[in-house]
Structures are given as C-alpha cells and as structure tokens.
Amino acid sequence: MVGKAIKEANAAVAGSVALAMHVRSVAKYYGVPVVLHSDHCAKKLLPWFDGMLKANEEFYAKYGEPLFSSHMLDLSEEPDEENIAICVEYFKRMAPMKIWLEMEIGITGGEEDGVNNEDVDPEKLYTSPEQVYSVYEALSKIGPMFSIAAAFGNVHGVYKPGNVVLSPERLLKHQAYTKEKIGCEDDKPIYLVMHGGSGSTDEEIKTAVKAGVIKMNIDTDTQWAYWDGLRAFEKEKHDFLQKQIGNPTGADKPNKKFYDPRVWTRKAEEAMRERVGVSMEKLGSKEKYTASTEPGSPQLGEKKLDVVQTVAFVAAGAVVGSVVTLLAKKK
C-alpha cells in the first residue's frame, strides 16, 4: 500500500493495484481460495474505483481474467435513483470480466471509510423490500454476479448492548418480495450482505445467514483482535520491552528479539486470525473447503487464457488490508 504521506492523486490506486499483485503472488501458497475485494467506495472516491477498474481491464486484455475478484460501491448517501444508475454503468463494464459487484442501499449507521452516519435518522437504517427489488431489477438485466448490502439497523463499530437494534428477520421480506415479483422458485433469489457485523449476537448472525446473507463485514472486531494480540504480548513481556539492553534475566541481556516489529506484529496477526476463525464458524463456513496440497505458484497472468474464467464466491475468509470480509455459504 502507498503510505498516507504520499499526496499524489493516484496513490490509492497504485497502492491497491500493488496489493492485488502481492496477493496474486502469494495466495496459492496458502491452499485456500482468496477473494480479492475492495470495500466501501463513496461517490467522492470514484476516481479510486475508476483506477482499479482500468487496471482490471488492462489485466483482462492481457490474460483473460480480471486483477481483482470483487468491488463494492457505497453510494448509500446518494438518492436511490442516482445510486442505482451509477451502479448500473459500472456493472456494465464489470460483468463481461466476471467481476462481482457489491452495492449498498439504505444507510449503515456509524462511521466507516469517510462516510459518517452517526447522527442519521434511525428510520433510515432499515431498507425497504421495494428498494432492494429496484436494485435487483436494474442489475439482474446485466448479469447475476452482484450482491446487495441492505440495511436492517446495522451500525459500523461496536456499541453498548441495547444501543443498536438489528432486525435481520427483515431480510426475509426482501427475499419474499423479490421472489413474488420475478416469479421464481428460489426462496432466496438475492445475494445479501451484512455490514456492521462486529458485536452482533450469534442469533442475529444465524438469522441473517438463513435469510440469504453470503458476506459479513467485521472490521471493528478484527481491529480489536489485532490490538488485543499486541496488548497481550506487551503485558507478558513488559519487562523485556523497556530498553534495548537489560531485563529480568540479566543486566547485559539484549531485548531485540522482543521489540523487533516482526515479533509483535506476528502476535497481532495470530490474534486476528483466531478471530476470523470464530466468525467463520458462526457464519457456517468452517470446514467447507479442503485445503489444496498443490504446490504454490504466483497468479500474475503468466500465460494468456483462451477462455474467460469465472470468479466465484466461496465459503472462505479473505483478509485484505484492515478489512476482513467473511463469505458464508448460502443456505
């Protein structure tokens, strides 16, 4: 990623593309599917989205597959008509490359990635079935690879119990309404997304998954887990972290192996990994995939593909930057 000190207009694009190339270089060595996804992109950040989409198109032209797997547009602050219209135009470019589009309609409370809805009218935290269907109607004409983050009282962050009222059962109304409108046999024709999943109860998560949620964001819980891993390490090794030389084992003993960033960042990563596992279990995506034993190799488009390959969402967790996206198997 490009550091925040770099003020170049295209820095975010350059950082995202660099991260995508890194993930493609190492993903296969882990033996599990990885979905390379960019999250919340508000209207003011569309130049970032444009840059990533251009990178996808250039990569696709060379290798027959996109650089990223999925992108999210968060235009929930805009009027519904404008939100949907912009999503349609971008999805027209994404669909031929088999890139998944996630969009948001209705407002998620709290603050995330520069979008602040901390003082929003509580009634606006609940998306209506009609709103969800209007998205489905517009995007399904272009392709099937899209999901909808419909608000049901969601709030980014973690708050005192009772201050946030989630109503995941409302998601079933969205499914029923769209099913009736399109006359299909599937009880859950819409791929839904749960934002603000951090702090949710097991029952709320279970209800959401049963209603068709295939992805849940838990940024705040994983941020805390990362910090908590570091906090626990500092507490355990406190006396070894006060100076470069000298600790309880001797006044001349060096402490480099304790304050080395590679040591304590690893403890933070391990704690976050464990937290991801907890959510995968709650979402029902644990042990849904047998790890591959195939030797690792980079996926940087070494050879041109003759056939466009479909990128599909799978039951796995993918860590991208500070945002952890969990994909639950659709029931």
PDB file of N, CA, C and O in Angstrom, residues 4-56:
ATOM      1  N   LYS A   4       0.213   7.132   3.702  1.00  0.00           N
ATOM      2  CA  LYS A   4      -0.639   8.317   3.743  1.00  0.00           C
ATOM      3  C   LYS A   4       0.139   9.605   3.516  1.00  0.00           C
ATOM      4  O   LYS A   4      -0.458  10.645   3.217  1.00  0.00           O
ATOM      5  N   ALA A   5       1.448   9.561   3.666  1.00  0.00           N
ATOM      6  CA  ALA A   5       2.251  10.763   3.441  1.00  0.00           C
ATOM      7  C   ALA A   5       2.304  11.131   1.957  1.00  0.00           C
ATOM      8  O   ALA A   5       2.596  12.267   1.605  1.00  0.00           O
ATOM      9  N   ILE A   6       2.008  10.166   1.087  1.00  0.00           N
ATOM     10  CA  ILE A   6       2.016  10.424  -0.358  1.00  0.00           C
ATOM     11  C   ILE A   6       0.690  11.066  -0.758  1.00  0.00           C
ATOM     12  O   ILE A   6      -0.376  10.472  -0.582  1.00  0.00           O
ATOM     13  N   LYS A   7       0.746  12.257  -1.285  1.00  0.00           N
ATOM     14  CA  LYS A   7      -0.465  13.015  -1.623  1.00  0.00           C
ATOM     15  C   LYS A   7      -0.824  12.955  -3.102  1.00  0.00           C
ATOM     16  O   LYS A   7      -1.771  13.607  -3.544  1.00  0.00           O
ATOM     17  N   GLU A   8      -0.081  12.210  -3.881  1.00  0.00           N
ATOM     18  CA  GLU A   8      -0.365  12.046  -5.297  1.00  0.00           C
ATOM     19  C   GLU A   8      -1.802  11.553  -5.485  1.00  0.00           C
ATOM     20  O   GLU A   8      -2.272  10.658  -4.780  1.00  0.00           O
ATOM     21  N   ALA A   9      -2.517  12.125  -6.438  1.00  0.00           N
ATOM     22  CA  ALA A   9      -3.933  11.817  -6.641  1.00  0.00           C
ATOM     23  C   ALA A   9      -4.187  10.336  -6.879  1.00  0.00           C
ATOM     24  O   ALA A   9      -5.218   9.800  -6.460  1.00  0.00           O
ATOM     25  N   ASN A  10      -3.261   9.663  -7.555  1.00  0.00           N
ATOM     26  CA  ASN A  10      -3.460   8.256  -7.897  1.00  0.00           C
ATOM     27  C   ASN A  10      -2.800   7.295  -6.904  1.00  0.00           C
ATOM     28  O   ASN A  10      -2.652   6.105  -7.193  1.00  0.00           O
ATOM     29  N   ALA A  11      -2.418   7.804  -5.748  1.00  0.00           N
ATOM     30  CA  ALA A  11      -1.714   6.969  -4.773  1.00  0.00           C
ATOM     31  C   ALA A  11      -2.558   5.785  -4.315  1.00  0.00           C
ATOM     32  O   ALA A  11      -2.058   4.663  -4.184  1.00  0.00           O
ATOM     33  N   ALA A  12      -3.843   6.032  -4.066  1.00  0.00           N
ATOM     34  CA  ALA A  12      -4.720   4.953  -3.596  1.00  0.00           C
ATOM     35  C   ALA A  12      -4.851   3.863  -4.651  1.00  0.00           C
ATOM     36  O   ALA A  12      -4.896   2.672  -4.332  1.00  0.00           O
ATOM     37  N   VAL A  13      -4.916   4.265  -5.904  1.00  0.00           N
ATOM     38  CA  VAL A  13      -4.998   3.294  -6.995  1.00  0.00           C
ATOM     39  C   VAL A  13      -3.709   2.479  -7.064  1.00  0.00           C
ATOM     40  O   VAL A  13      -3.731   1.244  -7.139  1.00  0.00           O
ATOM     41  N   ALA A  14      -2.581   3.169  -7.009  1.00  0.00           N
ATOM     42  CA  ALA A  14      -1.288   2.487  -7.079  1.00  0.00           C
ATOM     43  C   ALA A  14      -1.131   1.497  -5.936  1.00  0.00           C
ATOM     44  O   ALA A  14      -0.661   0.368  -6.130  1.00  0.00           O
ATOM     45  N   GLY A  15      -1.535   1.906  -4.737  1.00  0.00           N
ATOM     46  CA  GLY A  15      -1.437   1.023  -3.583  1.00  0.00           C
ATOM     47  C   GLY A  15      -2.330  -0.193  -3.708  1.00  0.00           C
ATOM     48  O   GLY A  15      -1.935  -1.316  -3.368  1.00  0.00           O
ATOM     49  N   SER A  16      -3.548   0.014  -4.197  1.00  0.00           N
ATOM     50  CA  SER A  16      -4.495  -1.088  -4.341  1.00  0.00           C
ATOM     51  C   SER A  16      -4.021  -2.093  -5.385  1.00  0.00           C
ATOM     52  O   SER A  16      -4.119  -3.310  -5.191  1.00  0.00           O
ATOM     53  N   VAL A  17      -3.515  -1.585  -6.487  1.00  0.00           N
ATOM     54  CA  VAL A  17      -3.011  -2.470  -7.544  1.00  0.00           C
ATOM     55  C   VAL A  17      -1.790  -3.235  -7.046  1.00  0.00           C
ATOM     56  O   VAL A  17      -1.641  -4.440  -7.301  1.00  0.00           O
ATOM     57  N   ALA A  18      -0.918  -2.551  -6.298  1.00  0.00           N
ATOM     58  CA  ALA A  18       0.264  -3.222  -5.755  1.00  0.00           C
ATOM     59  C   ALA A  18      -0.141  -4.338  -4.794  1.00  0.00           C
ATOM     60  O   ALA A  18       0.447  -5.426  -4.801  1.00  0.00           O
ATOM     61  N   LEU A  19      -1.153  -4.062  -3.964  1.00  0.00           N
ATOM     62  CA  LEU A  19      -1.636  -5.077  -3.036  1.00  0.00           C
ATOM     63  C   LEU A  19      -2.233  -6.256  -3.789  1.00  0.00           C
ATOM     64  O   LEU A  19      -2.011  -7.420  -3.427  1.00  0.00           O
ATOM     65  N   ALA A  20      -2.990  -5.964  -4.837  1.00  0.00           N
ATOM     66  CA  ALA A  20      -3.591  -7.035  -5.636  1.00  0.00           C
ATOM     67  C   ALA A  20      -2.513  -7.924  -6.254  1.00  0.00           C
ATOM     68  O   ALA A  20      -2.628  -9.157  -6.258  1.00  0.00           O
ATOM     69  N   MET A  21      -1.462  -7.307  -6.745  1.00  0.00           N
ATOM     70  CA  MET A  21      -0.372  -8.081  -7.334  1.00  0.00           C
ATOM     71  C   MET A  21       0.331  -8.929  -6.274  1.00  0.00           C
ATOM     72  O   MET A  21       0.717 -10.075  -6.531  1.00  0.00           O
ATOM     73  N   HIS A  22       0.480  -8.373  -5.082  1.00  0.00           N
ATOM     74  CA  HIS A  22       1.097  -9.138  -3.993  1.00  0.00           C
ATOM     75  C   HIS A  22       0.242 -10.355  -3.635  1.00  0.00           C
ATOM     76  O   HIS A  22       0.748 -11.470  -3.496  1.00  0.00           O
ATOM     77  N   VAL A  23      -1.067 -10.118  -3.470  1.00  0.00           N
ATOM     78  CA  VAL A  23      -1.970 -11.217  -3.113  1.00  0.00           C
ATOM     79  C   VAL A  23      -1.937 -12.296  -4.189  1.00  0.00           C
ATOM     80  O   VAL A  23      -1.890 -13.502  -3.891  1.00  0.00           O
ATOM     81  N   ARG A  24      -1.938 -11.891  -5.439  1.00  0.00           N
ATOM     82  CA  ARG A  24      -1.880 -12.862  -6.527  1.00  0.00           C
ATOM     83  C   ARG A  24      -0.561 -13.639  -6.520  1.00  0.00           C
ATOM     84  O   ARG A  24      -0.493 -14.777  -6.949  1.00  0.00           O
ATOM     85  N   SER A  25       0.485 -13.006  -6.015  1.00  0.00           N
ATOM     86  CA  SER A  25       1.792 -13.657  -5.977  1.00  0.00           C
ATOM     87  C   SER A  25       1.880 -14.742  -4.921  1.00  0.00           C
ATOM     88  O   SER A  25       2.617 -15.716  -5.072  1.00  0.00           O
ATOM     89  N   VAL A  26       1.127 -14.574  -3.822  1.00  0.00           N
ATOM     90  CA  VAL A  26       1.292 -15.491  -2.688  1.00  0.00           C
ATOM     91  C   VAL A  26       0.056 -16.320  -2.348  1.00  0.00           C
ATOM     92  O   VAL A  26       0.156 -17.310  -1.617  1.00  0.00           O
ATOM     93  N   ALA A  27      -1.107 -15.949  -2.853  1.00  0.00           N
ATOM     94  CA  ALA A  27      -2.352 -16.595  -2.429  1.00  0.00           C
ATOM     95  C   ALA A  27      -2.340 -18.111  -2.568  1.00  0.00           C
ATOM     96  O   ALA A  27      -2.773 -18.845  -1.672  1.00  0.00           O
ATOM     97  N   LYS A  28      -1.834 -18.588  -3.671  1.00  0.00           N
ATOM     98  CA  LYS A  28      -1.899 -20.016  -3.952  1.00  0.00           C
ATOM     99  C   LYS A  28      -1.052 -20.845  -2.983  1.00  0.00           C
ATOM    100  O   LYS A  28      -1.283 -22.037  -2.795  1.00  0.00           O
ATOM    101  N   TYR A  29      -0.090 -20.203  -2.335  1.00  0.00           N
ATOM    102  CA  TYR A  29       0.758 -20.915  -1.380  1.00  0.00           C
ATOM    103  C   TYR A  29      -0.001 -21.281  -0.104  1.00  0.00           C
ATOM    104  O   TYR A  29       0.444 -22.135   0.661  1.00  0.00           O
ATOM    105  N   TYR A  30      -1.145 -20.646   0.121  1.00  0.00           N
ATOM    106  CA  TYR A  30      -1.917 -20.912   1.336  1.00  0.00           C
ATOM    107  C   TYR A  30      -2.922 -22.048   1.162  1.00  0.00           C
ATOM    108  O   TYR A  30      -3.516 -22.503   2.144  1.00  0.00           O
ATOM    109  N   GLY A  31      -3.170 -22.464  -0.064  1.00  0.00           N
ATOM    110  CA  GLY A  31      -4.009 -23.627  -0.297  1.00  0.00           C
ATOM    111  C   GLY A  31      -5.502 -23.419  -0.147  1.00  0.00           C
ATOM    112  O   GLY A  31      -6.259 -24.391  -0.118  1.00  0.00           O
ATOM    113  N   VAL A  32      -5.952 -22.155  -0.037  1.00  0.00           N
ATOM    114  CA  VAL A  32      -7.390 -21.880   0.076  1.00  0.00           C
ATOM    115  C   VAL A  32      -7.769 -20.801  -0.924  1.00  0.00           C
ATOM    116  O   VAL A  32      -6.934 -19.978  -1.312  1.00  0.00           O
ATOM    117  N   PRO A  33      -9.037 -20.767  -1.348  1.00  0.00           N
ATOM    118  CA  PRO A  33      -9.472 -19.720  -2.285  1.00  0.00           C
ATOM    119  C   PRO A  33      -9.411 -18.346  -1.619  1.00  0.00           C
ATOM    120  O   PRO A  33      -9.722 -18.203  -0.447  1.00  0.00           O
ATOM    121  N   VAL A  34      -8.996 -17.360  -2.352  1.00  0.00           N
ATOM    122  CA  VAL A  34      -8.934 -15.987  -1.854  1.00  0.00           C
ATOM    123  C   VAL A  34      -9.747 -15.089  -2.779  1.00  0.00           C
ATOM    124  O   VAL A  34      -9.560 -15.112  -3.999  1.00  0.00           O
ATOM    125  N   VAL A  35     -10.647 -14.326  -2.199  1.00  0.00           N
ATOM    126  CA  VAL A  35     -11.425 -13.348  -2.953  1.00  0.00           C
ATOM    127  C   VAL A  35     -10.783 -11.984  -2.731  1.00  0.00           C
ATOM    128  O   VAL A  35     -10.708 -11.500  -1.607  1.00  0.00           O
ATOM    129  N   LEU A  36     -10.302 -11.371  -3.777  1.00  0.00           N
ATOM    130  CA  LEU A  36      -9.627 -10.080  -3.695  1.00  0.00           C
ATOM    131  C   LEU A  36     -10.661  -8.978  -3.903  1.00  0.00           C
ATOM    132  O   LEU A  36     -11.110  -8.717  -5.017  1.00  0.00           O
ATOM    133  N   HIS A  37     -11.033  -8.326  -2.805  1.00  0.00           N
ATOM    134  CA  HIS A  37     -12.189  -7.424  -2.796  1.00  0.00           C
ATOM    135  C   HIS A  37     -11.805  -6.041  -2.294  1.00  0.00           C
ATOM    136  O   HIS A  37     -11.034  -5.904  -1.347  1.00  0.00           O
ATOM    137  N   SER A  38     -12.337  -5.002  -2.921  1.00  0.00           N
ATOM    138  CA  SER A  38     -12.195  -3.646  -2.390  1.00  0.00           C
ATOM    139  C   SER A  38     -13.541  -3.248  -1.803  1.00  0.00           C
ATOM    140  O   SER A  38     -14.591  -3.490  -2.398  1.00  0.00           O
ATOM    141  N   ASP A  39     -13.509  -2.621  -0.626  1.00  0.00           N
ATOM    142  CA  ASP A  39     -14.770  -2.321   0.060  1.00  0.00           C
ATOM    143  C   ASP A  39     -15.162  -0.856  -0.120  1.00  0.00           C
ATOM    144  O   ASP A  39     -14.638  -0.160  -0.983  1.00  0.00           O
ATOM    145  N   HIS A  40     -16.085  -0.410   0.714  1.00  0.00           N
ATOM    146  CA  HIS A  40     -16.725   0.915   0.655  1.00  0.00           C
ATOM    147  C   HIS A  40     -16.052   1.954  -0.245  1.00  0.00           C
ATOM    148  O   HIS A  40     -15.004   2.487   0.075  1.00  0.00           O
ATOM    149  N   CYS A  41     -16.722   2.278  -1.350  1.00  0.00           N
ATOM    150  CA  CYS A  41     -16.273   3.365  -2.217  1.00  0.00           C
ATOM    151  C   CYS A  41     -17.423   4.352  -2.363  1.00  0.00           C
ATOM    152  O   CYS A  41     -18.402   4.081  -3.065  1.00  0.00           O
ATOM    153  N   ALA A  42     -17.311   5.471  -1.654  1.00  0.00           N
ATOM    154  CA  ALA A  42     -18.338   6.513  -1.728  1.00  0.00           C
ATOM    155  C   ALA A  42     -18.175   7.304  -3.025  1.00  0.00           C
ATOM    156  O   ALA A  42     -17.173   7.174  -3.737  1.00  0.00           O
ATOM    157  N   LYS A  43     -19.134   8.162  -3.327  1.00  0.00           N
ATOM    158  CA  LYS A  43     -19.114   8.914  -4.584  1.00  0.00           C
ATOM    159  C   LYS A  43     -17.847   9.741  -4.719  1.00  0.00           C
ATOM    160  O   LYS A  43     -17.260   9.830  -5.803  1.00  0.00           O
ATOM    161  N   LYS A  44     -17.416  10.340  -3.615  1.00  0.00           N
ATOM    162  CA  LYS A  44     -16.228  11.186  -3.675  1.00  0.00           C
ATOM    163  C   LYS A  44     -14.952  10.387  -3.943  1.00  0.00           C
ATOM    164  O   LYS A  44     -13.915  10.966  -4.285  1.00  0.00           O
ATOM    165  N   LEU A  45     -15.023   9.068  -3.800  1.00  0.00           N
ATOM    166  CA  LEU A  45     -13.862   8.210  -4.020  1.00  0.00           C
ATOM    167  C   LEU A  45     -13.920   7.473  -5.364  1.00  0.00           C
ATOM    168  O   LEU A  45     -13.101   6.579  -5.614  1.00  0.00           O
ATOM    169  N   LEU A  46     -14.840   7.844  -6.226  1.00  0.00           N
ATOM    170  CA  LEU A  46     -14.981   7.148  -7.509  1.00  0.00           C
ATOM    171  C   LEU A  46     -13.710   7.172  -8.369  1.00  0.00           C
ATOM    172  O   LEU A  46     -13.469   6.211  -9.123  1.00  0.00           O
ATOM    173  N   PRO A  47     -12.870   8.203  -8.286  1.00  0.00           N
ATOM    174  CA  PRO A  47     -11.609   8.138  -9.042  1.00  0.00           C
ATOM    175  C   PRO A  47     -10.756   6.926  -8.653  1.00  0.00           C
ATOM    176  O   PRO A  47     -10.049   6.363  -9.491  1.00  0.00           O
ATOM    177  N   TRP A  48     -10.818   6.548  -7.388  1.00  0.00           N
ATOM    178  CA  TRP A  48     -10.123   5.339  -6.922  1.00  0.00           C
ATOM    179  C   TRP A  48     -10.717   4.104  -7.603  1.00  0.00           C
ATOM    180  O   TRP A  48      -9.999   3.231  -8.105  1.00  0.00           O
ATOM    181  N   PHE A  49     -12.045   4.043  -7.642  1.00  0.00           N
ATOM    182  CA  PHE A  49     -12.741   2.926  -8.269  1.00  0.00           C
ATOM    183  C   PHE A  49     -12.400   2.877  -9.756  1.00  0.00           C
ATOM    184  O   PHE A  49     -12.133   1.807 -10.319  1.00  0.00           O
ATOM    185  N   ASP A  50     -12.403   4.056 -10.400  1.00  0.00           N
ATOM    186  CA  ASP A  50     -12.082   4.122 -11.830  1.00  0.00           C
ATOM    187  C   ASP A  50     -10.692   3.564 -12.110  1.00  0.00           C
ATOM    188  O   ASP A  50     -10.485   2.842 -13.090  1.00  0.00           O
ATOM    189  N   GLY A  51      -9.741   3.908 -11.226  1.00  0.00           N
ATOM    190  CA  GLY A  51      -8.374   3.439 -11.415  1.00  0.00           C
ATOM    191  C   GLY A  51      -8.252   1.937 -11.287  1.00  0.00           C
ATOM    192  O   GLY A  51      -7.534   1.283 -12.063  1.00  0.00           O
ATOM    193  N   MET A  52      -8.951   1.369 -10.305  1.00  0.00           N
ATOM    194  CA  MET A  52      -8.911  -0.086 -10.143  1.00  0.00           C
ATOM    195  C   MET A  52      -9.593  -0.784 -11.308  1.00  0.00           C
ATOM    196  O   MET A  52      -9.119  -1.832 -11.783  1.00  0.00           O
ATOM    197  N   LEU A  53     -10.690  -0.208 -11.787  1.00  0.00           N
ATOM    198  CA  LEU A  53     -11.398  -0.835 -12.904  1.00  0.00           C
ATOM    199  C   LEU A  53     -10.548  -0.786 -14.176  1.00  0.00           C
ATOM    200  O   LEU A  53     -10.526  -1.747 -14.963  1.00  0.00           O
ATOM    201  N   LYS A  54      -9.830   0.317 -14.358  1.00  0.00           N
ATOM    202  CA  LYS A  54      -8.922   0.419 -15.505  1.00  0.00           C
ATOM    203  C   LYS A  54      -7.842  -0.658 -15.411  1.00  0.00           C
ATOM    204  O   LYS A  54      -7.495  -1.301 -16.417  1.00  0.00           O
ATOM    205  N   ALA A  55      -7.319  -0.868 -14.198  1.00  0.00           N
ATOM    206  CA  ALA A  55      -6.298  -1.906 -14.003  1.00  0.00           C
ATOM    207  C   ALA A  55      -6.870  -3.285 -14.314  1.00  0.00           C
ATOM    208  O   ALA A  55      -6.180  -4.139 -14.895  1.00  0.00           O
ATOM    209  N   ASN A  56      -8.128  -3.512 -13.941  1.00  0.00           N
ATOM    210  CA  ASN A  56      -8.796  -4.776 -14.261  1.00  0.00           C
ATOM    211  C   ASN A  56      -8.879  -4.975 -15.768  1.00  0.00           C
ATOM    212  O   ASN A  56      -8.605  -6.060 -16.291  1.00  0.00           O
TER     213      ASN A  56
END
